[in-house]
Coordinates of C-alpha atoms in Angstrom, one line a residue:
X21 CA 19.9 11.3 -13.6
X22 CA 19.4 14.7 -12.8
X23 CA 17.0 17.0 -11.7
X24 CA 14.3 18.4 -13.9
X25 CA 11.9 20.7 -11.6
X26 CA 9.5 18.5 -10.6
X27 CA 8.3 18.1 -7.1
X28 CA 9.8 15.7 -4.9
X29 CA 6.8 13.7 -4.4
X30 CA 6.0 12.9 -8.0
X31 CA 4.7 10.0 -8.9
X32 CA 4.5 9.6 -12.7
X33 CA 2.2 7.8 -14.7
X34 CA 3.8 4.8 -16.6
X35 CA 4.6 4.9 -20.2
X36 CA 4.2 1.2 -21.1
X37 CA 3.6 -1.9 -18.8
X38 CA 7.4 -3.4 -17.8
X39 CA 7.8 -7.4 -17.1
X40 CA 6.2 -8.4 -14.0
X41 CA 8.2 -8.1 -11.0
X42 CA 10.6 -10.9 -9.3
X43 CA 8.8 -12.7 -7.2
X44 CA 12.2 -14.2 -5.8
X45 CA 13.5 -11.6 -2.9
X46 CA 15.5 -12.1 0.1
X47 CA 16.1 -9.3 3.2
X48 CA 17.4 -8.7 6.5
X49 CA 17.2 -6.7 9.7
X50 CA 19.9 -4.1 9.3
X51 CA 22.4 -3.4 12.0
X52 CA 23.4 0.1 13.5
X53 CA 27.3 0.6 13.5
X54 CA 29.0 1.4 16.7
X55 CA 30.8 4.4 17.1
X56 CA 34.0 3.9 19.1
X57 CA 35.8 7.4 21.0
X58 CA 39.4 6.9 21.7
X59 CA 41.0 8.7 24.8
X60 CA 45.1 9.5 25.2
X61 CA 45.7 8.4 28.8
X62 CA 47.8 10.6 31.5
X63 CA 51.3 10.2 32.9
X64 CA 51.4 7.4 35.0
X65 CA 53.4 7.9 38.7
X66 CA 52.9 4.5 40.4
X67 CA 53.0 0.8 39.8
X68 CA 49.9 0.7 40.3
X69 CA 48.6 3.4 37.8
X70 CA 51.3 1.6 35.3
X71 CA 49.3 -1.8 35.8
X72 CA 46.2 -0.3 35.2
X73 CA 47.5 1.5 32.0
X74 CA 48.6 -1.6 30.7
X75 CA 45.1 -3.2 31.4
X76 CA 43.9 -0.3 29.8
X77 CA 45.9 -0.2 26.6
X78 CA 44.9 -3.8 26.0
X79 CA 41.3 -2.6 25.8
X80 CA 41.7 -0.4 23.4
X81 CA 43.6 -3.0 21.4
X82 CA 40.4 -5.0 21.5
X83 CA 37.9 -1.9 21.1
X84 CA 40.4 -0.7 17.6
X85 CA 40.4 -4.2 16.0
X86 CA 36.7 -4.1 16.6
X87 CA 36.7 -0.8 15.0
X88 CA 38.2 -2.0 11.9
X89 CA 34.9 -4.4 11.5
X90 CA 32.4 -1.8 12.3
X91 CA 33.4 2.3 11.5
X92 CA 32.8 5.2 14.0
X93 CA 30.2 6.8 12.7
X94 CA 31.2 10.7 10.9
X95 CA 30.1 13.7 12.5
X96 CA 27.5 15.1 10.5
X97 CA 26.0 18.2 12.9
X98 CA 26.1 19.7 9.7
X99 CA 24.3 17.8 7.3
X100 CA 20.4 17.3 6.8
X101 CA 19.1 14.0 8.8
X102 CA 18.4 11.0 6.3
X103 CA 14.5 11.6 6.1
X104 CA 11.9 10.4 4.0
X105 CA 8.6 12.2 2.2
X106 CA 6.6 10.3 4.4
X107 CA 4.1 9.1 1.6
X108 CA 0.0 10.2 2.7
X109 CA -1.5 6.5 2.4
X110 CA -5.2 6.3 0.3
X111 CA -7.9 4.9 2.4
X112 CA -9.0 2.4 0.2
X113 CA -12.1 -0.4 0.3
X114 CA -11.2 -3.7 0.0
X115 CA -7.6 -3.4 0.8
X116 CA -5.7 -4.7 4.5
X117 CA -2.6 -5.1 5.5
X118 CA -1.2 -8.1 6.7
X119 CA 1.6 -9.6 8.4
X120 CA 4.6 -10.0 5.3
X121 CA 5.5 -13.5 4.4
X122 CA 8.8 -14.1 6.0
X123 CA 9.6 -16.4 3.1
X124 CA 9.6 -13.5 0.7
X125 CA 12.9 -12.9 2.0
X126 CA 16.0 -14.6 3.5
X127 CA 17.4 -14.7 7.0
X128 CA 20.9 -13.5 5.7
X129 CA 19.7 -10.5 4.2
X130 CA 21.1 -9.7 0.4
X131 CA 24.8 -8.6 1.2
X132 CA 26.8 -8.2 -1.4
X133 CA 30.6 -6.7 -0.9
X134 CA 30.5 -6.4 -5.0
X135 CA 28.1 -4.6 -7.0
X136 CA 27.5 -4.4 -10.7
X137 CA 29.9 -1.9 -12.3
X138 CA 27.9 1.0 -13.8
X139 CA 25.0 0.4 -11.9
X140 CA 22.5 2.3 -9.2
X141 CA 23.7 5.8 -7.4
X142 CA 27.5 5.7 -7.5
X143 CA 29.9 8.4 -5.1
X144 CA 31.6 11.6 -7.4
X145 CA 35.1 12.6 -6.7
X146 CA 36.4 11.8 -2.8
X147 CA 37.0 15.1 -0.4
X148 CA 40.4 15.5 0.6
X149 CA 41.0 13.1 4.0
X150 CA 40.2 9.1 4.4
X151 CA 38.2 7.6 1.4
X152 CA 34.7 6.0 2.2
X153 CA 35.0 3.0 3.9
X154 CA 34.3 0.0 2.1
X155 CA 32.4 -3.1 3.2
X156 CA 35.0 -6.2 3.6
X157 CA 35.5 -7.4 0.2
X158 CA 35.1 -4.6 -2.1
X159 CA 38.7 -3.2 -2.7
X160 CA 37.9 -4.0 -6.0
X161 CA 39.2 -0.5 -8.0
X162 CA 36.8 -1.0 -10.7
X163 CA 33.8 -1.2 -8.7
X164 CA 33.7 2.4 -7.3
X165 CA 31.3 3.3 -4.0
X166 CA 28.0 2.1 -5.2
X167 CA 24.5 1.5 -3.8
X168 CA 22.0 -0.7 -5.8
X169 CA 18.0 -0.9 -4.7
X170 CA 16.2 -3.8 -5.5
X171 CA 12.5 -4.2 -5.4
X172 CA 10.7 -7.7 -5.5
X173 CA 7.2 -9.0 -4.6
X174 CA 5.2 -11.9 -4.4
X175 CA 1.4 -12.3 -5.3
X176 CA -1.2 -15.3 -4.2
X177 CA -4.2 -15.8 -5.8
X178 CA -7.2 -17.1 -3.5
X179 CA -10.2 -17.8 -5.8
X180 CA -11.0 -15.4 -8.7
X181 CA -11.3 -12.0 -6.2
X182 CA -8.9 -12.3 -3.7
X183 CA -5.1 -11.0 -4.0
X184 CA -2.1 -11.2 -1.6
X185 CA 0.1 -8.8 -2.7
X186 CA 4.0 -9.0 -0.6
X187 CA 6.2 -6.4 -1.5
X188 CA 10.0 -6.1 -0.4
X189 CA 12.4 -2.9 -0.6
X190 CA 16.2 -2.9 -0.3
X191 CA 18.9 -1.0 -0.8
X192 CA 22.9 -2.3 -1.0
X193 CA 25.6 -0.8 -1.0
X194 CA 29.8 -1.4 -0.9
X195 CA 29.9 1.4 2.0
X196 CA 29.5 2.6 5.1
X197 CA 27.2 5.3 5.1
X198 CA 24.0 6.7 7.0
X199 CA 20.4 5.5 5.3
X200 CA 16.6 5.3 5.4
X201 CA 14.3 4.1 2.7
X202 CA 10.3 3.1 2.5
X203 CA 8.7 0.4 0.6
X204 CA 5.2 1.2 -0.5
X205 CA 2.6 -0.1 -3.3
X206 CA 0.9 2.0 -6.1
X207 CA -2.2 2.1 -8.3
X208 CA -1.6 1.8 -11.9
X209 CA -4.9 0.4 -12.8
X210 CA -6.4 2.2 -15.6
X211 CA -9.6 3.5 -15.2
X212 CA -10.0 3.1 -11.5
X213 CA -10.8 6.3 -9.4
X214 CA -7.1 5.4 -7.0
X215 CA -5.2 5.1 -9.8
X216 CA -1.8 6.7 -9.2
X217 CA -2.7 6.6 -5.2
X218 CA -0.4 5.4 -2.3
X219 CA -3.0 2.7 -1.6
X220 CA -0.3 1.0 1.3
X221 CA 3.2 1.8 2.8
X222 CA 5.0 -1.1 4.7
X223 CA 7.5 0.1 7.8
X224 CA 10.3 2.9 7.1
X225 CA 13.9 1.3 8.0
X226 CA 16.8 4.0 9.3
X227 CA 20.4 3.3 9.5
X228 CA 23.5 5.1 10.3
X229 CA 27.2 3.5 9.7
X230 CA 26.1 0.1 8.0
X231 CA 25.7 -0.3 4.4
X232 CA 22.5 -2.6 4.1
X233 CA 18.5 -2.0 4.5
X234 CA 15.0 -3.4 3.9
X235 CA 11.5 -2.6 4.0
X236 CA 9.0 -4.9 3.8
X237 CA 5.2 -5.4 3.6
X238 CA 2.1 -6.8 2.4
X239 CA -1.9 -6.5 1.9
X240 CA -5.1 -8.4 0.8
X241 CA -7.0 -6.8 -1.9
X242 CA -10.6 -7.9 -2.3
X243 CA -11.4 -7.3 -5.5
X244 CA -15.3 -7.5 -5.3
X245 CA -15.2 -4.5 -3.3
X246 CA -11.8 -2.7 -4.3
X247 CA -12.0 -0.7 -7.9
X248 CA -8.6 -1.6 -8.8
X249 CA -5.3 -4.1 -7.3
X250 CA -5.4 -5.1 -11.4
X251 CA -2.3 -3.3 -11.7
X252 CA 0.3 -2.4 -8.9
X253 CA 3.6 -0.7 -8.7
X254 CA 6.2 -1.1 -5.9
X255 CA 7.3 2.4 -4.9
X256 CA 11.0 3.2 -2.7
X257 CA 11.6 6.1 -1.3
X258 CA 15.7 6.4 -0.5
X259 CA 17.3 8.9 1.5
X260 CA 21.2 8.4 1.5
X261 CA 23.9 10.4 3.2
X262 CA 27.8 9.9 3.1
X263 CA 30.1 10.1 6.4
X264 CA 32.6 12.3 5.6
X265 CA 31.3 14.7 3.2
X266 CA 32.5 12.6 -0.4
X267 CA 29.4 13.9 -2.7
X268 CA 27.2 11.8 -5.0
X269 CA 28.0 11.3 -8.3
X270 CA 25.4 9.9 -11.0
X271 CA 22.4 8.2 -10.8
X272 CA 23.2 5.1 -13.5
X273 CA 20.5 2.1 -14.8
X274 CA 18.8 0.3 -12.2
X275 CA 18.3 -3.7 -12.6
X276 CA 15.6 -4.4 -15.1
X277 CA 12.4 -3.8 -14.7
X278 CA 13.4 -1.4 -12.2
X279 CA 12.9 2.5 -12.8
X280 CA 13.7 5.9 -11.5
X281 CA 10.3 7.7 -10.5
X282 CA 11.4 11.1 -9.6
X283 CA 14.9 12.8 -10.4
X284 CA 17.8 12.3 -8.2
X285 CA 18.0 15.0 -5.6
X286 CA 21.0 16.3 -4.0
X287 CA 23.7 15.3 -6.6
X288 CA 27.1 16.8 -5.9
X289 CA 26.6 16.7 -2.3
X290 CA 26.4 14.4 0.6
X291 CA 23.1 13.6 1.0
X292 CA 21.2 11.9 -2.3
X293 CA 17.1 11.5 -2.3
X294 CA 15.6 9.9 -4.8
X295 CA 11.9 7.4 -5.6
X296 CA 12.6 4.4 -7.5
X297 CA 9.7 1.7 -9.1
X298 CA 9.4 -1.7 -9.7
X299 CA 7.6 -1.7 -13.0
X300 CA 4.0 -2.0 -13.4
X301 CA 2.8 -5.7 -12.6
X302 CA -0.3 -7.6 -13.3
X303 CA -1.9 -9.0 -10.0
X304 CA -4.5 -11.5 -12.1
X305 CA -7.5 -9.9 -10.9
X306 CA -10.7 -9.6 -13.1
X307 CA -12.3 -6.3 -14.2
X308 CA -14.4 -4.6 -11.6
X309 CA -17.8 -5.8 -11.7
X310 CA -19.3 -5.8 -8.1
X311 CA -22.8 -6.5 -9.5
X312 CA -21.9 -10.3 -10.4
X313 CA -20.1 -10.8 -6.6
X314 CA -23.9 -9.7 -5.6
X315 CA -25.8 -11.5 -7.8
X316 CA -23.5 -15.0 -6.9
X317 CA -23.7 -14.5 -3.1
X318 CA -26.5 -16.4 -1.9
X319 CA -26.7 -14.6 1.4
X320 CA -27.7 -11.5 -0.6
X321 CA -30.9 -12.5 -1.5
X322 CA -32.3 -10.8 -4.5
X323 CA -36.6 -10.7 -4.8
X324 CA -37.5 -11.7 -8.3
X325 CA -40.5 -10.2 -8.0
X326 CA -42.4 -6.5 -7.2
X327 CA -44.0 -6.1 -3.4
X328 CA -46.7 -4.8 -4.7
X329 CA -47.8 -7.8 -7.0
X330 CA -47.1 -6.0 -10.2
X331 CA -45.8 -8.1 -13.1
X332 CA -42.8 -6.3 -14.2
X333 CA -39.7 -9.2 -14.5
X334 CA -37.6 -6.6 -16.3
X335 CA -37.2 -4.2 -13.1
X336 CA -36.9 -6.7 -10.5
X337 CA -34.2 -6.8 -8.1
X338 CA -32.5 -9.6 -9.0
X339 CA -32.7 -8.5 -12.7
X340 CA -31.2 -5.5 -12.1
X341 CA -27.8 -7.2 -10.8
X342 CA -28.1 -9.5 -13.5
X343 CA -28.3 -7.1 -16.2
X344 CA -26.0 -4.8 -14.6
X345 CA -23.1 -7.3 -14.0
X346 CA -23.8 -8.4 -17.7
X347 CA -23.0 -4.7 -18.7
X348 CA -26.3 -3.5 -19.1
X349 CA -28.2 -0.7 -17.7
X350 CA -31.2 -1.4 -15.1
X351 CA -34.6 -0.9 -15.8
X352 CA -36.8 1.3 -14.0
X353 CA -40.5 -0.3 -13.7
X354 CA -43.4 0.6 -16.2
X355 CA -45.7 1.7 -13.4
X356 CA -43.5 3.6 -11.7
X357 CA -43.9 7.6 -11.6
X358 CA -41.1 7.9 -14.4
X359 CA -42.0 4.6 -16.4
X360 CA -39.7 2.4 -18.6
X361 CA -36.4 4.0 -17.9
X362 CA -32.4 2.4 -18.6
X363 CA -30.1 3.7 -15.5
X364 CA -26.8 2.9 -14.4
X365 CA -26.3 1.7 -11.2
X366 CA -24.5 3.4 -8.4
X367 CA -21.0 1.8 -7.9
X368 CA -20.4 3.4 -4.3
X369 CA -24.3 1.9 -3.5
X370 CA -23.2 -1.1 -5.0
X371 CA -19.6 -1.4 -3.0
X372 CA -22.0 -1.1 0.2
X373 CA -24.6 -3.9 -0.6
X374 CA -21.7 -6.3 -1.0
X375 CA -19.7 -4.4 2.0
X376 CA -22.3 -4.9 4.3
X377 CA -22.4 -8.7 3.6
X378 CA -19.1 -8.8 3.1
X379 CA -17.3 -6.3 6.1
X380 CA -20.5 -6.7 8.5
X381 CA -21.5 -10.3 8.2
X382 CA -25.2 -9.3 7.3
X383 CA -27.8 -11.3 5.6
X384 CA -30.4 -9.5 4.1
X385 CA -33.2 -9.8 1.3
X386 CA -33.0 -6.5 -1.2
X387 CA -36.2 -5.7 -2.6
X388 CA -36.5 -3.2 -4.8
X389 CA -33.2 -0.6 -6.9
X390 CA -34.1 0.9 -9.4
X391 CA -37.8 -0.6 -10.0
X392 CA -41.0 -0.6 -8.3
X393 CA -42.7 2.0 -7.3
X394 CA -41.1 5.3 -4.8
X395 CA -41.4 8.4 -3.8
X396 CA -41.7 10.9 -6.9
X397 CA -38.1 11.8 -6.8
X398 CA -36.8 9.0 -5.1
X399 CA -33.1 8.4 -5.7
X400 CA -34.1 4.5 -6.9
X401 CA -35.1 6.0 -10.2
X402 CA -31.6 6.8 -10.6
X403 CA -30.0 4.0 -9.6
X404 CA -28.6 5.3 -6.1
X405 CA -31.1 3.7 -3.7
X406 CA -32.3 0.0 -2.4
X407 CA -34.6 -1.5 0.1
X408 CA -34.0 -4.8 2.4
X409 CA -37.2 -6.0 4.0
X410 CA -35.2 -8.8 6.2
X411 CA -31.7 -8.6 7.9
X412 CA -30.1 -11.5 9.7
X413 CA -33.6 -14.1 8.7
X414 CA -35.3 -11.8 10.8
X415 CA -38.0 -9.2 8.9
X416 CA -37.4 -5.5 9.4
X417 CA -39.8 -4.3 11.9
X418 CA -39.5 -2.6 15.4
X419 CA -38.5 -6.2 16.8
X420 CA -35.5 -6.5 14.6
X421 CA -32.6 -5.7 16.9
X422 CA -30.3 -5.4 13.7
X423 CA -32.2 -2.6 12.1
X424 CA -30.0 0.3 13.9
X425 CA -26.5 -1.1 12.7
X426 CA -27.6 -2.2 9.6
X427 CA -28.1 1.8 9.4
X428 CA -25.5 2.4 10.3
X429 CA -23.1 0.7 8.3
X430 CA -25.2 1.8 5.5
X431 CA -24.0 5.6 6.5
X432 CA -20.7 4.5 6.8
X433 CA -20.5 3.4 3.6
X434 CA -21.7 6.5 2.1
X435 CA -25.3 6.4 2.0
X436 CA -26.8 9.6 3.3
X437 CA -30.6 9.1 3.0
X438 CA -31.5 5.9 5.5
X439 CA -34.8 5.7 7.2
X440 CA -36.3 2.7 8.5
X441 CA -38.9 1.7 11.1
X442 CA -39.6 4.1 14.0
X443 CA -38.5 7.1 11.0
X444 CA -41.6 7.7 9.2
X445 CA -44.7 5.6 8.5
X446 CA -43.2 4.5 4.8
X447 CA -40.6 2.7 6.0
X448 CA -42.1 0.5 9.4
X449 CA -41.6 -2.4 7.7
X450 CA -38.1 -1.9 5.0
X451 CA -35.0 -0.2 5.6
X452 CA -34.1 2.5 2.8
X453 CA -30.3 3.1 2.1
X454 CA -29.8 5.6 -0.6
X455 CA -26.7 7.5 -1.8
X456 CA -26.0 11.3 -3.0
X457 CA -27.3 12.2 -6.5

């Protein structure tokens, strides 16, 4: 595969959806090689110098057989450092990391001495001098200098909203050579604001004169608050350097559903870049509907009726979660200053009312969204605003001791309009969270 102009960070969009990913993938630590120096020894004048030589010379006996199972590493002063892109990582809501399941991968590591003929990033035509050194095992003369990624992952429902996503990177080769690779997971869920996004990168592994190494990693998505994690892709960044100079041949088919995601950089020299993909792969999550994880969480109690004593059913709170999770627009109340009006409710808003239950461990009573009646331009006409009138089983007052961080999570979640008691006289007994028009 060769290169085509595009930056070396691209990340394109997939054509179709490939098979879902293996969810079978083992891994190990890789070792770094020793390098081993070998000194010519003086003339020898006494016994005692003689009996120390031959001491000596039996070391280095031990130290070269030692060398035959684990290569000196090259002198490369003169070629570029393995390196990686270093991926910039999406803050996302609704997404962790966690500790990766050690079972997603073996103790032994995949080590293979044989690769598949004709397959992943294979070595061009030797420099002059000592060929590559091969791992134990793979004299074959059919099965040329080869390195061959694999990607595999593993995902664990819990309940209908939660996914645990593990994801595993590595890269094998028949060779000794110097490495460094990345695993990391991306959005492919169509639709969703992140999609195409870094969204998590799992720890970078480096190597130099070994032929084996693994990155590996894994997150909980929470997909009542997270606008995607329907569709992921495993991403592996590969940065892969010869010893002694033998350039990089071809870039040949990767094991299905595997996929090249950028060109591959730096053939015909020593040093070989390139991002390879898993395939897309379904994590079983539903569609994105925050409203329903509101309106089924009985800690977020939703009034069902107006605090003013006006009938109006249609415009209540609780109706408008129900209507919205049902796909419908929310009704704005008849006696308000803008009467019987259908508006969309705010996702960001609605990603904080379940975030603050959710994240913050707050139980609260909403009053009013979108109905009810405000402020002549108040921002609940258009969806973007709600009132809570008790936090914690405790009503919002100057007593409450909650009121301030309730705030303030509100803020941090992106409402900038929050008032409350001790504010204004409107709002001594609700708090007002309300996001950008």
């Amino acid at each position: 595969m060769t290169g085509t102009g595009r930056t070396r960070d691209e990340l394109p969009l997939p054509g179709g959806v490939p098979a879902v990913i293996s969810t079978a993938g083992p891994a190990a630590a890789a070792a770094a090689g020793i390098g081993i120096d070998r000194a010519g020894l003086g003339p020898l004048r006494s016994r005692r110098r003689r009996w120390l030589a031959g001491v000596l010379a039996s070391a280095f006996v031990l130290v070269g057989m030692l060398g035959q199972a684990v290569p000196a590493q090259a002198d490369m002063s003169g070629e570029p450092v393995p390196s990686l892109p270093g991926r910039p990582i999406e803050a996302v809501p609704g997404v962790s990391g966690r500790t990766p399941d050690a079972a997603v991968r073996t103790a032994d590591g995949r080590r293979k001495a044989s690769l598949p003929p004709g397959m992943g990033m294979t070595l061009g035509k030797a420099k002059a001098g000592p060929a590559p050194r091969m791992v134990e095992g793979s004299d074959d003369p059919n099965n040329p200098p080869t390195c061959v990624p694999y990607i595999t992952g593993q995902v664990t429902r819990n309940g209908t909203a939660l996914a645990r996503v593990d994801y595993l990177a590595e890269i094998v080769c028949n060779f000794y050579l110097a490495g460094a690779g990345q695993a990391y997971l991306i959005e492919r869920t169509g639709g969703s604001r992140y999609n195409g996004a870094v969204i998590a990168a799992a720890a970078p592994f480096y190597f130099s004169s070994y032929h084996y190494g693994y990155s590996i990693g894994a997150v909980l998505i929470d997909g009542r608050i997270y606008d995607g994690g329907r569709q992921l892709e495993i991403g592996f960044d590969l940065a892969l350097q010869t010893l002694d100079g033998t350039p990089w041949g071809g870039c040949f088919a990767l094991p299905a559903p595997q996929r090249y995601l950028s060109p591959c950089y730096g053939l015909g020299t020593s040093y070989l870049s390139v991002s390879i993909g898993s395939g897309v792969f379904n994590t079983g999550l539903p569609a994105y509907n925050p409203a329903a994880a509101i309106r089924d969480i009985p800690a977020i109690d939703l009034l069902t009726f107006h605090v003013g004593g006006q009938s109006d059913p249609a415009s209540t709170a609780r109706q408008n979660i129900v209507d919205t999770a049902a796909g419908l627009p929310a009704q704005t109340s008849d006696f308000s200053h803008v009467g019987r009006t259908s508006v969309n409710l705010d996702l960001d808003m609605l990603r904080g009312i379940l975030s603050l239950h959710l994240q913050n461990g707050f139980n609260f009573r909403v009053t009013a969204i979108a109905g009810s009646r405000h402020g002549a331009t108040s921002r609940h006409y258009v969806g973007k605003a709600f009132d809570v009138d008790t936090v914690n089983g405790a009503p919002v007052n100057t007593s409450n001791p909650f009121n301030q961080a309730f705030k303030d999570a509100c803020r941090a979640y992106g409402a900038t309009e929050v008032l409350g008691p001790g504010d204004d006289a409107d709002h001594a007994t609700h708090i007002h969270c309300a996001w950008p028009r």
